[in-house]
CSV table of C-alpha atoms in Angstrom, one decimal:
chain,number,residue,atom,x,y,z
A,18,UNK,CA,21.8,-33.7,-3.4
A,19,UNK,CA,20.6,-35.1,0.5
A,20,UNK,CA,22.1,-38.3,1.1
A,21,UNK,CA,20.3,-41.4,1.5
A,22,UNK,CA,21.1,-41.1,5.5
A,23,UNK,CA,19.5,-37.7,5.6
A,24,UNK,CA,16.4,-39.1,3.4
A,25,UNK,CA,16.0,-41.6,5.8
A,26,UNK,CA,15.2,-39.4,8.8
A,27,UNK,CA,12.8,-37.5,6.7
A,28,UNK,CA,9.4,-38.3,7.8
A,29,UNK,CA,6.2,-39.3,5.6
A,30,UNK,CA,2.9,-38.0,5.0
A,31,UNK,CA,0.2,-40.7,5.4
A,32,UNK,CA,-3.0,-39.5,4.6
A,33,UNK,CA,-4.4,-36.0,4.9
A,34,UNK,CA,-8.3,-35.8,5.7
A,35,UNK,CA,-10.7,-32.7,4.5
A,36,UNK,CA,-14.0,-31.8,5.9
A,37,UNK,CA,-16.5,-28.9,4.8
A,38,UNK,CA,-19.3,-27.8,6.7
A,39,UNK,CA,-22.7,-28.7,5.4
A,40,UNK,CA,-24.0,-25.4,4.6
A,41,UNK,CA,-23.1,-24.0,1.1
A,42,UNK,CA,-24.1,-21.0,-0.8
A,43,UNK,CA,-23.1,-20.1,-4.3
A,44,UNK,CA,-21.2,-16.5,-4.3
A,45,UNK,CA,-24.3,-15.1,-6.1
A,46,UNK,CA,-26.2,-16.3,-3.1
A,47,UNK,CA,-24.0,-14.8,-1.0
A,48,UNK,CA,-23.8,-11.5,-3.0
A,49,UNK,CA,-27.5,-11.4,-2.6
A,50,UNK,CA,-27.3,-11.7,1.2
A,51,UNK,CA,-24.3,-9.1,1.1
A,52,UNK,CA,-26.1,-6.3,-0.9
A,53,UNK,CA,-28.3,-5.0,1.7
A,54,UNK,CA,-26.0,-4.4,4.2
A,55,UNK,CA,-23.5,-2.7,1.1
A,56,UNK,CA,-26.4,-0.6,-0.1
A,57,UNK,CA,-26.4,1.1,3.8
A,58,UNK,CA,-23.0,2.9,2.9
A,59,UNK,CA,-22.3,2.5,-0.8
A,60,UNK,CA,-23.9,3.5,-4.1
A,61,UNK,CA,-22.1,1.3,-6.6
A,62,UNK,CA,-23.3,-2.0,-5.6
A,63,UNK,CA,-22.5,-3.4,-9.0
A,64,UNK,CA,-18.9,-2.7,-8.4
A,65,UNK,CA,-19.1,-4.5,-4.9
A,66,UNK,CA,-20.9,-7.6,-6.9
A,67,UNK,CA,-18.2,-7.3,-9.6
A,68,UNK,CA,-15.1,-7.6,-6.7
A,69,UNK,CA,-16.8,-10.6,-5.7
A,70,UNK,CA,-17.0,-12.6,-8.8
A,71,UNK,CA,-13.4,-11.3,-9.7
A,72,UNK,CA,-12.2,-13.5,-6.9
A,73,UNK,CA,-12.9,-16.4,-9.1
A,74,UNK,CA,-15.1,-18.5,-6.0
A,75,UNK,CA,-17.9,-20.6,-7.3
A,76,UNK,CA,-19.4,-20.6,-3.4
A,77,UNK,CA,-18.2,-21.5,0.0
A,78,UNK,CA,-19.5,-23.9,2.7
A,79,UNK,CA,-20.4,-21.9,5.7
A,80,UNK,CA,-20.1,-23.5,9.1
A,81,UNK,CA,-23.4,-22.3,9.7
A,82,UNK,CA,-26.7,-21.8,7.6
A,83,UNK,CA,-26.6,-18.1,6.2
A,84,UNK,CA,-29.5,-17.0,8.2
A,85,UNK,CA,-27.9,-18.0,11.6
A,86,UNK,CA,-25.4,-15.4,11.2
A,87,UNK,CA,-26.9,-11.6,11.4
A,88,UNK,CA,-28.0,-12.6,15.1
A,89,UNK,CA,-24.3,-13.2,15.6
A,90,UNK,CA,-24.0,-9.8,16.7
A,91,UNK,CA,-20.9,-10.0,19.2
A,92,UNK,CA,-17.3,-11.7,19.1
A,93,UNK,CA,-18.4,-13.9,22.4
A,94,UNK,CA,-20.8,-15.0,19.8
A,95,UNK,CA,-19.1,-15.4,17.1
A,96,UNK,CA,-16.5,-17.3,19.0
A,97,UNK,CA,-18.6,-19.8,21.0
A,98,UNK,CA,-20.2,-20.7,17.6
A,99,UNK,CA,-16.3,-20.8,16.3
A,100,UNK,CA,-15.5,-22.9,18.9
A,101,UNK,CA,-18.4,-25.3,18.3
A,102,UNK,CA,-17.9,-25.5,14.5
A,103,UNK,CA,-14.7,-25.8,15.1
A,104,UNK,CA,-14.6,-28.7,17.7
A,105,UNK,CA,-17.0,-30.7,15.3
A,106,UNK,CA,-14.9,-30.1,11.5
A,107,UNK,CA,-11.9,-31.0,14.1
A,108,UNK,CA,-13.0,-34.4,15.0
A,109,UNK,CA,-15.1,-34.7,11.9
A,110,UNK,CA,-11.3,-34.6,10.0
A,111,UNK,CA,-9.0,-36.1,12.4
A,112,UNK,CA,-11.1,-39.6,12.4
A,113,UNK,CA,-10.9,-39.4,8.8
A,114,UNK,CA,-7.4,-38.7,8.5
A,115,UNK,CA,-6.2,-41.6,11.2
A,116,UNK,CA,-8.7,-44.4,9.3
A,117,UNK,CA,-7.3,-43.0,5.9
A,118,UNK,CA,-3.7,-43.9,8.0
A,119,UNK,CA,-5.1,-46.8,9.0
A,120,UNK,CA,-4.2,-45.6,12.9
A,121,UNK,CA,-6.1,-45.0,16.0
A,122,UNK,CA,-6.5,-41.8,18.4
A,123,UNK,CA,-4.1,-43.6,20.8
A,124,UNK,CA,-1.6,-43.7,18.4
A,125,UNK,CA,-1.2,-39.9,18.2
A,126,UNK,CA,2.1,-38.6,20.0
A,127,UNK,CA,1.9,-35.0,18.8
A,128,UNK,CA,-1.1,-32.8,17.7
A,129,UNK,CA,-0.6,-29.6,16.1
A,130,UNK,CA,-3.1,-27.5,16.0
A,131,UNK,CA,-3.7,-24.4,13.6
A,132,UNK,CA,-6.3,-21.7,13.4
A,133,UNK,CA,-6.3,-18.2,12.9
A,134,UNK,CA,-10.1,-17.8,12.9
A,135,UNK,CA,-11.2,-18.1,16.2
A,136,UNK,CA,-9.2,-18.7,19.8
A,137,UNK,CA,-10.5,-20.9,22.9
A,138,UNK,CA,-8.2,-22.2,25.9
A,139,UNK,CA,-8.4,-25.1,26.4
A,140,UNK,CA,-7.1,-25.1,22.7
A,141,UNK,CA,-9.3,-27.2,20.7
A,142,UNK,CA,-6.5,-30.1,20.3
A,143,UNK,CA,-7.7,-30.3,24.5
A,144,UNK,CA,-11.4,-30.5,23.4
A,145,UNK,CA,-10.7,-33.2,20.8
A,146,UNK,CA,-8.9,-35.4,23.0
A,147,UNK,CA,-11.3,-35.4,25.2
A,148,UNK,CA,-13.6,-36.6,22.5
A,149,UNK,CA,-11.5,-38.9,20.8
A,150,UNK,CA,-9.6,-40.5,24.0
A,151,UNK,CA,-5.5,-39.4,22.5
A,152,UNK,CA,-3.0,-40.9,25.3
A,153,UNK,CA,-2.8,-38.5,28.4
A,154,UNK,CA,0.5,-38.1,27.6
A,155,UNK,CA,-0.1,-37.5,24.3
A,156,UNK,CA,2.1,-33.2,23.4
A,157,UNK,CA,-0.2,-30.2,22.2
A,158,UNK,CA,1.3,-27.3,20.0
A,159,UNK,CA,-1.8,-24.6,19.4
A,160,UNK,CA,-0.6,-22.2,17.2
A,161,UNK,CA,-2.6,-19.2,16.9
A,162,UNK,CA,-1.7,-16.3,14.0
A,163,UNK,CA,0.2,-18.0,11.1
A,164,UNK,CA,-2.9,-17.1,8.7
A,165,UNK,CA,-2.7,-19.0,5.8
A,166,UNK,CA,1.0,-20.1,5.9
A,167,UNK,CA,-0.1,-22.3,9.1
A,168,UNK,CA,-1.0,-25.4,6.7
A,169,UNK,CA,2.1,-25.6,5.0
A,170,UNK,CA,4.2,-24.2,8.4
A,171,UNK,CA,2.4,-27.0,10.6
A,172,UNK,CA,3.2,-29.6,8.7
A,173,UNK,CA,7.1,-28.4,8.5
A,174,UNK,CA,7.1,-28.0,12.2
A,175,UNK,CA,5.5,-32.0,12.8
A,176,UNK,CA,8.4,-33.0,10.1
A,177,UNK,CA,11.2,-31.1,12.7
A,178,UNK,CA,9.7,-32.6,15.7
A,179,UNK,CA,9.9,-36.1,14.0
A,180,UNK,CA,13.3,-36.3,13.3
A,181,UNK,CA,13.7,-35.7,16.4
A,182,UNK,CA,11.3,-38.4,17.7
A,183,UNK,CA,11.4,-40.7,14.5
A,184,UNK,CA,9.1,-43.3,15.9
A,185,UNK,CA,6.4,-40.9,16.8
A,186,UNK,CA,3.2,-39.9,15.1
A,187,UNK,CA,1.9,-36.4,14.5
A,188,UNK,CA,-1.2,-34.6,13.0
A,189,UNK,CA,-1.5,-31.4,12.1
A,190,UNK,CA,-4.9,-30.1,12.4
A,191,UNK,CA,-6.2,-26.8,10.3
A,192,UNK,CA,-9.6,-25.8,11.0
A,193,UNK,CA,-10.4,-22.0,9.4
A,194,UNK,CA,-13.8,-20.9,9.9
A,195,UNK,CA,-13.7,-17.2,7.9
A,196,UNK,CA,-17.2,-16.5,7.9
A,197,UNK,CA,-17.2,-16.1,11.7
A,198,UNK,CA,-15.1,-13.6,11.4
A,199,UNK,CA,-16.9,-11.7,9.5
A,200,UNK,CA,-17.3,-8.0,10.2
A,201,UNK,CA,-20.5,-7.0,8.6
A,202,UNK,CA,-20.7,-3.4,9.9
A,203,UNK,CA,-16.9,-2.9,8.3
A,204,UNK,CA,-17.8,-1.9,5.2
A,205,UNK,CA,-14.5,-1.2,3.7
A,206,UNK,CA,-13.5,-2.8,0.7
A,207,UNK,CA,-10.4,-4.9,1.5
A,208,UNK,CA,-13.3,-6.2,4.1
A,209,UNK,CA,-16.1,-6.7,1.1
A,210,UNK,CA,-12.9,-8.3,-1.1
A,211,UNK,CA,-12.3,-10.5,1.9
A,212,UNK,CA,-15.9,-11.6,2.0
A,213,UNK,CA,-15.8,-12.8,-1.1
A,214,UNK,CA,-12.9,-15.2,-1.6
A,215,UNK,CA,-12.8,-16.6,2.2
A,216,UNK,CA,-14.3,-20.0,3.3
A,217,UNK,CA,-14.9,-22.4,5.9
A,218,UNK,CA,-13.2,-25.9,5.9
A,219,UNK,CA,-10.6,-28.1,8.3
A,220,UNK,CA,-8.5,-30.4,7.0
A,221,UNK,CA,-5.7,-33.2,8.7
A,222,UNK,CA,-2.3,-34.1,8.1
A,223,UNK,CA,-1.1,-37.1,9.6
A,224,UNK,CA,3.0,-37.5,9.9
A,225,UNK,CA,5.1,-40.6,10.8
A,226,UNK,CA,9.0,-40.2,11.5
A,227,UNK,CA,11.2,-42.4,9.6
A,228,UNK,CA,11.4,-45.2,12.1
A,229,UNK,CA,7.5,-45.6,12.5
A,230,UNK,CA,6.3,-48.7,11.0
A,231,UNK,CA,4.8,-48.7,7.7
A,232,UNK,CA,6.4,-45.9,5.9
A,233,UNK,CA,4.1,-44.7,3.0
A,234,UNK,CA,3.4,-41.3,1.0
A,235,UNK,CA,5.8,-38.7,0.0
A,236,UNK,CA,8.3,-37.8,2.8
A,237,UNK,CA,9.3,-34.1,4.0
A,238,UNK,CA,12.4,-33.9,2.8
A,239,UNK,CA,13.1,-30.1,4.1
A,240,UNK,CA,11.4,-26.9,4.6
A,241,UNK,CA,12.3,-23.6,4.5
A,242,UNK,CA,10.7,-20.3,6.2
A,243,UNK,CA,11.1,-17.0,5.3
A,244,UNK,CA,10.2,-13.8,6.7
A,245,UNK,CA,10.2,-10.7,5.2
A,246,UNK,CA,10.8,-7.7,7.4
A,247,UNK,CA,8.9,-4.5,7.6
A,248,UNK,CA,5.8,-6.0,5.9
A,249,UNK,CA,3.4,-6.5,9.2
A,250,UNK,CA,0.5,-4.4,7.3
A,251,UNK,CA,0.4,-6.6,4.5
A,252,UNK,CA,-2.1,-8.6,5.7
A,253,UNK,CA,-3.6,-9.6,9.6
A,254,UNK,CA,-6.3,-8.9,11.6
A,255,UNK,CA,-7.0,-6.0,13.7
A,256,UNK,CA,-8.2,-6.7,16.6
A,257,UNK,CA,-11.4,-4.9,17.5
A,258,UNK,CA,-13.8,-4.8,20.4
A,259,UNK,CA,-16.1,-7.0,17.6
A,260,UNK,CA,-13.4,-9.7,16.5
A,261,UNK,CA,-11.4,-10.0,13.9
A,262,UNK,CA,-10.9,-7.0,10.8
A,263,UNK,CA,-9.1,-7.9,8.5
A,264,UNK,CA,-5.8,-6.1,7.2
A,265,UNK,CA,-5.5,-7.2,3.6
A,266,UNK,CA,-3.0,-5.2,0.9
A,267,UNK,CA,-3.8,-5.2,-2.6
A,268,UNK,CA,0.6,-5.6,-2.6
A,269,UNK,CA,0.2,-9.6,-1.9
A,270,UNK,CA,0.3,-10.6,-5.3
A,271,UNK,CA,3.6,-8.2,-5.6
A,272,UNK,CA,5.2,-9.3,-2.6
A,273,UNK,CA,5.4,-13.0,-4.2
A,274,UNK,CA,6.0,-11.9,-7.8
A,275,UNK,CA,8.9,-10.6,-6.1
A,276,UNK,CA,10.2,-13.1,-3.8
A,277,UNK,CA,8.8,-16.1,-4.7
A,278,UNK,CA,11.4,-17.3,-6.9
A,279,UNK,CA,14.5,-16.0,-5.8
A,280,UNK,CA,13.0,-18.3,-2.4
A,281,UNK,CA,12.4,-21.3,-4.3
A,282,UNK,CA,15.2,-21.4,-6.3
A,283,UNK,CA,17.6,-20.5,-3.3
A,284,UNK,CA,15.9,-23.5,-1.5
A,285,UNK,CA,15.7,-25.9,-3.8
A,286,UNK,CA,19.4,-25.2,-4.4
A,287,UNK,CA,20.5,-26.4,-1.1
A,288,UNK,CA,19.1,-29.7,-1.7
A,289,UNK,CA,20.7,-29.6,-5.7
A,290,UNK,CA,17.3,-29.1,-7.3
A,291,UNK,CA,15.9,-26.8,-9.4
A,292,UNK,CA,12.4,-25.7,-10.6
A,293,UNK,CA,12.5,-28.3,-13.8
A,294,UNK,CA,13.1,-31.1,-11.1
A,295,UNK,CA,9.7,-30.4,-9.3
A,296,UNK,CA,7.2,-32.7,-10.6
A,297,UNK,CA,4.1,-31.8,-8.1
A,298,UNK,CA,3.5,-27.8,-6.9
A,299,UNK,CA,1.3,-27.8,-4.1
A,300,UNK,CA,0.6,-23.8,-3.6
A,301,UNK,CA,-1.9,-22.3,-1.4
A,302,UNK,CA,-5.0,-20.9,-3.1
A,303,UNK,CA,-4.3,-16.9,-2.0
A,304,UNK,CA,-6.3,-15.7,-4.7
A,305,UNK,CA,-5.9,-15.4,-8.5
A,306,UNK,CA,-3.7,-12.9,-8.5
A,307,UNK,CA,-1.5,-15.2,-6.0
A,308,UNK,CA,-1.9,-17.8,-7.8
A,309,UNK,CA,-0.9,-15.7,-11.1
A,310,UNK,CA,2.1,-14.2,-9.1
A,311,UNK,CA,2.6,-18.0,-8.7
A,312,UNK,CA,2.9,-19.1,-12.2
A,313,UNK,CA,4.2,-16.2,-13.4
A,314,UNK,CA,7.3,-15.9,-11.4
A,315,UNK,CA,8.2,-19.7,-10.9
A,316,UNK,CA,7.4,-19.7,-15.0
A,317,UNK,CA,4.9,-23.2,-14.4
A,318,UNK,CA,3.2,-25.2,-17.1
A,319,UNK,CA,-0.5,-24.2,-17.4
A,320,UNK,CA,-1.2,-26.8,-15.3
A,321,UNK,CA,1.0,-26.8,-12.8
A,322,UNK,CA,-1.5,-25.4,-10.4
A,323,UNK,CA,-4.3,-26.9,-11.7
A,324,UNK,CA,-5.7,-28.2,-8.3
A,325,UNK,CA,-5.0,-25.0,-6.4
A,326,UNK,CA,-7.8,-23.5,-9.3
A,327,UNK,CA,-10.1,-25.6,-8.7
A,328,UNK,CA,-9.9,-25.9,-4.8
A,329,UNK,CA,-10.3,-21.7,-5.2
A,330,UNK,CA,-13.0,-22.2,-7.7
A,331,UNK,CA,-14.9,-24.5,-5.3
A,332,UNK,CA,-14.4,-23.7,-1.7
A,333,UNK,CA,-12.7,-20.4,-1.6
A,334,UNK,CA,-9.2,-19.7,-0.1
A,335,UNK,CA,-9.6,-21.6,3.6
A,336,UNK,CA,-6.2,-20.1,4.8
A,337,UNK,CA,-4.3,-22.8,6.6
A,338,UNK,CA,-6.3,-25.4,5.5
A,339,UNK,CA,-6.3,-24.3,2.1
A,340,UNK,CA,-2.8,-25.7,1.0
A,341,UNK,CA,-3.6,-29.1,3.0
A,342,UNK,CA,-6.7,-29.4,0.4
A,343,UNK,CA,-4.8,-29.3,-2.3
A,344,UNK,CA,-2.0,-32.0,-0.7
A,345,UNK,CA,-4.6,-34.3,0.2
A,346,UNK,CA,-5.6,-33.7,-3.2
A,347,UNK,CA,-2.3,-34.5,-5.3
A,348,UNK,CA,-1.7,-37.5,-2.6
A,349,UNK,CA,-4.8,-39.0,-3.7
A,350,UNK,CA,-5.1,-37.8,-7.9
A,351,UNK,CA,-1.8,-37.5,-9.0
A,352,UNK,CA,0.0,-41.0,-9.6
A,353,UNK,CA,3.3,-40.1,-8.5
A,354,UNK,CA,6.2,-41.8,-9.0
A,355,UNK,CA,8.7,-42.8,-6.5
A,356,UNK,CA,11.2,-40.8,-6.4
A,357,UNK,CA,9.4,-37.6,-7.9
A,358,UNK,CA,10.1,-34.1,-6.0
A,359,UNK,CA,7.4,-32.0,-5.4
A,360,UNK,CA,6.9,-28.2,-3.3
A,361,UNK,CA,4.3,-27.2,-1.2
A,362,UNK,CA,4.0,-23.3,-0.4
A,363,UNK,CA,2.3,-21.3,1.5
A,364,UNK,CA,2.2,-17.3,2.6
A,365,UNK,CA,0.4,-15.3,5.5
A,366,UNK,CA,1.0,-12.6,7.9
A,367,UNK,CA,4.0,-11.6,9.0
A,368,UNK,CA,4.2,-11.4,5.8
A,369,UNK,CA,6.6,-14.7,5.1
A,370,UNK,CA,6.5,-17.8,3.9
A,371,UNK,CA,7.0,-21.4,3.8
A,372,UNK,CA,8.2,-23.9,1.9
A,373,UNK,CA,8.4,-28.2,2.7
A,374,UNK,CA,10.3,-30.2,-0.2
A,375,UNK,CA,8.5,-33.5,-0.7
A,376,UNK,CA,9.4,-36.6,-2.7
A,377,UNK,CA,7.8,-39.6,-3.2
B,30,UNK,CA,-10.7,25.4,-10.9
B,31,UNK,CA,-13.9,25.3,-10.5
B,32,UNK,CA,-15.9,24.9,-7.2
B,33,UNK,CA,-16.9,21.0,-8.2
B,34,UNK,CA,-13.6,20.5,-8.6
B,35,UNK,CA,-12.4,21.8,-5.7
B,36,UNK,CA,-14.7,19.5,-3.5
B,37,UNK,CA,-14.2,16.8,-5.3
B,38,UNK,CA,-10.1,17.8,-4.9
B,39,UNK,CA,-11.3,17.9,-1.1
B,40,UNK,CA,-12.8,14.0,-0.9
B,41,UNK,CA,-10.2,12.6,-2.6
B,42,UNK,CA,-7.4,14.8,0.1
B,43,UNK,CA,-9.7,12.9,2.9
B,44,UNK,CA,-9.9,9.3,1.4
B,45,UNK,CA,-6.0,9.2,0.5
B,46,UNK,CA,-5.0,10.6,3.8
B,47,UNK,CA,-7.7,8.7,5.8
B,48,UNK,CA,-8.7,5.9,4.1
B,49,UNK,CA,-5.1,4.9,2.2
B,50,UNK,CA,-3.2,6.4,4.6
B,51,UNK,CA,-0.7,8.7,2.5
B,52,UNK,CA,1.1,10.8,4.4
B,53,UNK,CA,2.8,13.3,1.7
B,54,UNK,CA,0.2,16.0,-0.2
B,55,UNK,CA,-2.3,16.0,-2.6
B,56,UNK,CA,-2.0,18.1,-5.9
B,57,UNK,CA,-3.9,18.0,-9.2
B,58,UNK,CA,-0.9,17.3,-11.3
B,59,UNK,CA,0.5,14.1,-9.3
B,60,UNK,CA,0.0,11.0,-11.1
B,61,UNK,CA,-2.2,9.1,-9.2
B,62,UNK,CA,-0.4,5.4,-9.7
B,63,UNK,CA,3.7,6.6,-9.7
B,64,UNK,CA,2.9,9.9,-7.4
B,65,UNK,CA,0.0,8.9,-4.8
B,66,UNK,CA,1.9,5.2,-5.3
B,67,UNK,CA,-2.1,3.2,-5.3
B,68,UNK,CA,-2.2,0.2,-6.5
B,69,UNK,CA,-5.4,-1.5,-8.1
B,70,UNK,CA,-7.2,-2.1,-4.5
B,71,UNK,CA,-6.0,1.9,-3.4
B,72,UNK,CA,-7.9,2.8,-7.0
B,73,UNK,CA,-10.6,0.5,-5.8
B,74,UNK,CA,-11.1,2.5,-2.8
B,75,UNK,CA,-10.8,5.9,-4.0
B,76,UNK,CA,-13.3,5.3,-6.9
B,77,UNK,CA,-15.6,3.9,-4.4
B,78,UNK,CA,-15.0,6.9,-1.9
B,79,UNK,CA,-16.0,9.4,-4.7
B,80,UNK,CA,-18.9,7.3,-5.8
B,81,UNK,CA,-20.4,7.1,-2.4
B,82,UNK,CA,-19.6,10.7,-1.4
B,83,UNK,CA,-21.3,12.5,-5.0
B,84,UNK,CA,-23.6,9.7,-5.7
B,85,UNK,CA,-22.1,8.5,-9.1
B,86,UNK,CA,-20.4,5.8,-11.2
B,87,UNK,CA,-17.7,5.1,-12.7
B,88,UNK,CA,-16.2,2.6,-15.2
B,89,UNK,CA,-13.5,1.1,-16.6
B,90,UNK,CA,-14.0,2.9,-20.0
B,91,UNK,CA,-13.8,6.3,-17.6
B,92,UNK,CA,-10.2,5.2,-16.3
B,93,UNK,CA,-9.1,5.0,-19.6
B,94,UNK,CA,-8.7,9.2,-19.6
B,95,UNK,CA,-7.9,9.7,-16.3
B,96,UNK,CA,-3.9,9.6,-15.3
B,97,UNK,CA,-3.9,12.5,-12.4
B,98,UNK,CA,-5.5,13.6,-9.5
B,99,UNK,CA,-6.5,16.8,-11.5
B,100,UNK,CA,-8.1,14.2,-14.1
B,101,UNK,CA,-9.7,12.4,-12.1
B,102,UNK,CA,-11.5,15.7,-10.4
B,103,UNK,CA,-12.4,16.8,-13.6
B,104,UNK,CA,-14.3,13.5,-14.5
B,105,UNK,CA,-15.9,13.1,-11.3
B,106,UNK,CA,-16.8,16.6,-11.5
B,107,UNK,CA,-18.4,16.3,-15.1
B,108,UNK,CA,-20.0,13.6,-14.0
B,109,UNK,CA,-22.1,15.2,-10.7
B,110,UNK,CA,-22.9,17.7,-13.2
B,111,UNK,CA,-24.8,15.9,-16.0
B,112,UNK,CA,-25.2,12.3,-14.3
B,113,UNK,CA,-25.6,9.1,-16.6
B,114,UNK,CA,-29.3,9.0,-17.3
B,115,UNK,CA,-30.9,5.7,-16.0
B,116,UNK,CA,-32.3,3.5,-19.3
B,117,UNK,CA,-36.1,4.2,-19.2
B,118,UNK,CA,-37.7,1.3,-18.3
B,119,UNK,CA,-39.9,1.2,-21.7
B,120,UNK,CA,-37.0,1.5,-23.6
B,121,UNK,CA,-35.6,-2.0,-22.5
B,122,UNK,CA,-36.6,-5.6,-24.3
């Protein structure tokens, strides 16, 4: 078990912000907007419809209104609209985060920020400081190609940089905009699968080190990365003279059924825990057959993963930000107890994974 | 064999090598999950490969039968040959 010295230096999460872009279409609208460019190459288009529901996505918010998007015909395009988008959802969540916090921009010492969706220098952590006044001495970390372990790898890297700065303050920004990735002339069907079960959203994490006044929400107790070598063609992007095409491998779901637990158990082991200690699993919504993997190989109650459902039921998986959804959402729902232990998880390209031990 | 069979043997050759990116061969008798090693999105893509390329569909009841490449030839072979008639429209409610 961690000592109540090493406890101490764990740092908190305060609040964690969301934001979704005003434009949402259900997945049948979607489907509908889909099928004429799916009818230029393929035959079955009912099979292409069927892939989409079978992602289990009631609809996505787009960052832009679905008619905007077919003159989007170039990455420069795609990417100045990414960068726009992005640069609003950023402050949009960040201001929300810091009043939910009850802090101010000037008390930021640390932004990370986290995006695999879209790239700009200046980094957008540069643009929002210049629209939200942080300190000039305030420290940027952009990191660029986590995919969706970036949520749950963000906020482990603000906890390490804490200890070592305990009276600083960090945020963790994840903005994801999917559908500007979009490749609608690749008409393959990992493409058309990923279509269907990516959104847009952005979401904040705001991190105090132990000595920071005002200590409140779980702390980070730990976290734990792992890689798994020889896997890079699991998942990623290719990068094309048109963007971003995506590199998705129906062995996801089989690469956590196989790993998952044997990394769980052997990190909540250091710390003298097991599974039936965990209280609160905060898992990134992959998929449902990620999330099945989930359940399946960490054998959780029914409900374990309850708001990881209904976060992929309602917005779609938002990579990074995804698992930050669901945080914000068990810090706000769930009435934990002090004292409670609770994971959050994540995977992405690489392919690896991360895992932060929180208790309350 | 018979010539269907043989181009459809052909299109599924091109979309495991190509598309799935198998680098071992092709034959009739290799079972297309423990042999050809696809998983449900490699079965995805094959079924829509040989849909597109011979202009038919397939089901789930139709994977039922079909364990080999050979089966799968067959079937999709079958199937070019007397396609599933299209419900007349009179004949629906």
């Amino acid at each position: 078990m961690l000592s109540a010295s090493g406890q101490d230096r764990s740092p908190s999460i305060r609040a964690v912000g969301r934001a979704l872009p005003p434009h949402y279409a259900s997945q049948e609208q979607l489907i509908a907007a889909f099928r004429e460019m799916w009818a230029t190459r393929h035959f079955n288009l009912e099979r292409l419809e069927d892939l989409h529901r079978a992602v289990r996505v009631g609809g996505r918010h787009l960052a832009l209104p679905l008619e905007a998007y077919p003159p989007l015909l170039t990455f420069q395009q795609r990417n100045d609209a990414w960068i726009r988008s992005a640069t609003e959802l950023g402050e949009t969540v960040v201001r929300q985060a810091l009043d939910a916090a009850e802090l101010t921009p000037g008390e930021v010492d640390h932004v990370f920020f986290v995006t695999v969706t879209g790239i700009a220098t200046p980094s957008i952590d540069a643009r929002l400081a210049n629209r939200m006044r942080f300190r000039e001495d305030f420290k940027r970390t952009p990191l660029f190609g986590l995919g969706c372990v970036a949520g749950a790898a963000g906020v482990a890297r603000a906890a390490d940089y804490l200890r070592g700065f305990p009276e600083h303050t960090a945020v963790v920004i994840a903005v994801e905009l999917c559908s500007l990735t979009l490749q609608r002339e690749d008409l393959s069907i990992p493409n058309i699968i990923a279509s269907g079960l990516f959104g847009d959203g952005a979401a904040c994490a705001v991190l105090r080190g132990a000595a920071a006044p005002g200590a409140r929400g779980p702390r980070v107790v730990a976290s734990r990365s792992v890689f798994y070598p020889d896997t890079e063609r699991i998942m990623g992007w290719d990068v094309v003279d048109s963007g971003f095409k995506v590199v998705l491998s129906a062995k996801v779901p089989g690469l956590v059924k196989d790993h998952i637990r044997g990394n769980v158990d052997g990190f909540l082991a250091q710390h003298g825990l097991k599974r039936g200690d965990i209280r609160h699993w905060v898992a990134h919504t992959g998929g449902p057959k990620v999330l099945e993997a989930f359940e399946e190989a960490l054998e959780l109650a029914p409900s374990a993963l309850e708001r990881s459902w209904a976060s992929l039921r309602e917005v779609g998986n938002l990579s990074s930000a995804s698992v930050l959804f669901v945080l914000g959402e068990t810090l706000e729902s769930v009435r934990a107890q002090p004292g409670e232990w609770g994971v959050m998880m994540a995977m992405g390209p690489g392919f690896g994974a991360e895992m932060v031990l929180l208790r309350w | 064999m018979a010539e269907r069979e043989l181009e459809v043997m052909t299109e599924i050759h091109r979309i495991v090598t190509e598309e799935l990116e198998w680098k071992g061969a092709v034959e009739p008798s290799q079972d297309l999950v423990r042999d050809l090693q696809l998983d449900s999105l490699g079965l995805t893509v094959l079924a829509v490969g040989l849909e597109n390329r011979f202009r038919i569909r397939l089901s789930e009841e139709d994977a039922q039968g079909v364990r080999t490449v050979g089966d799968l030839a067959k079937l999709v072979a079958q199937r070019v040959a007397a396609p599933v008639e299209p419900i007349p429209e009179e004949a629906l409610p």
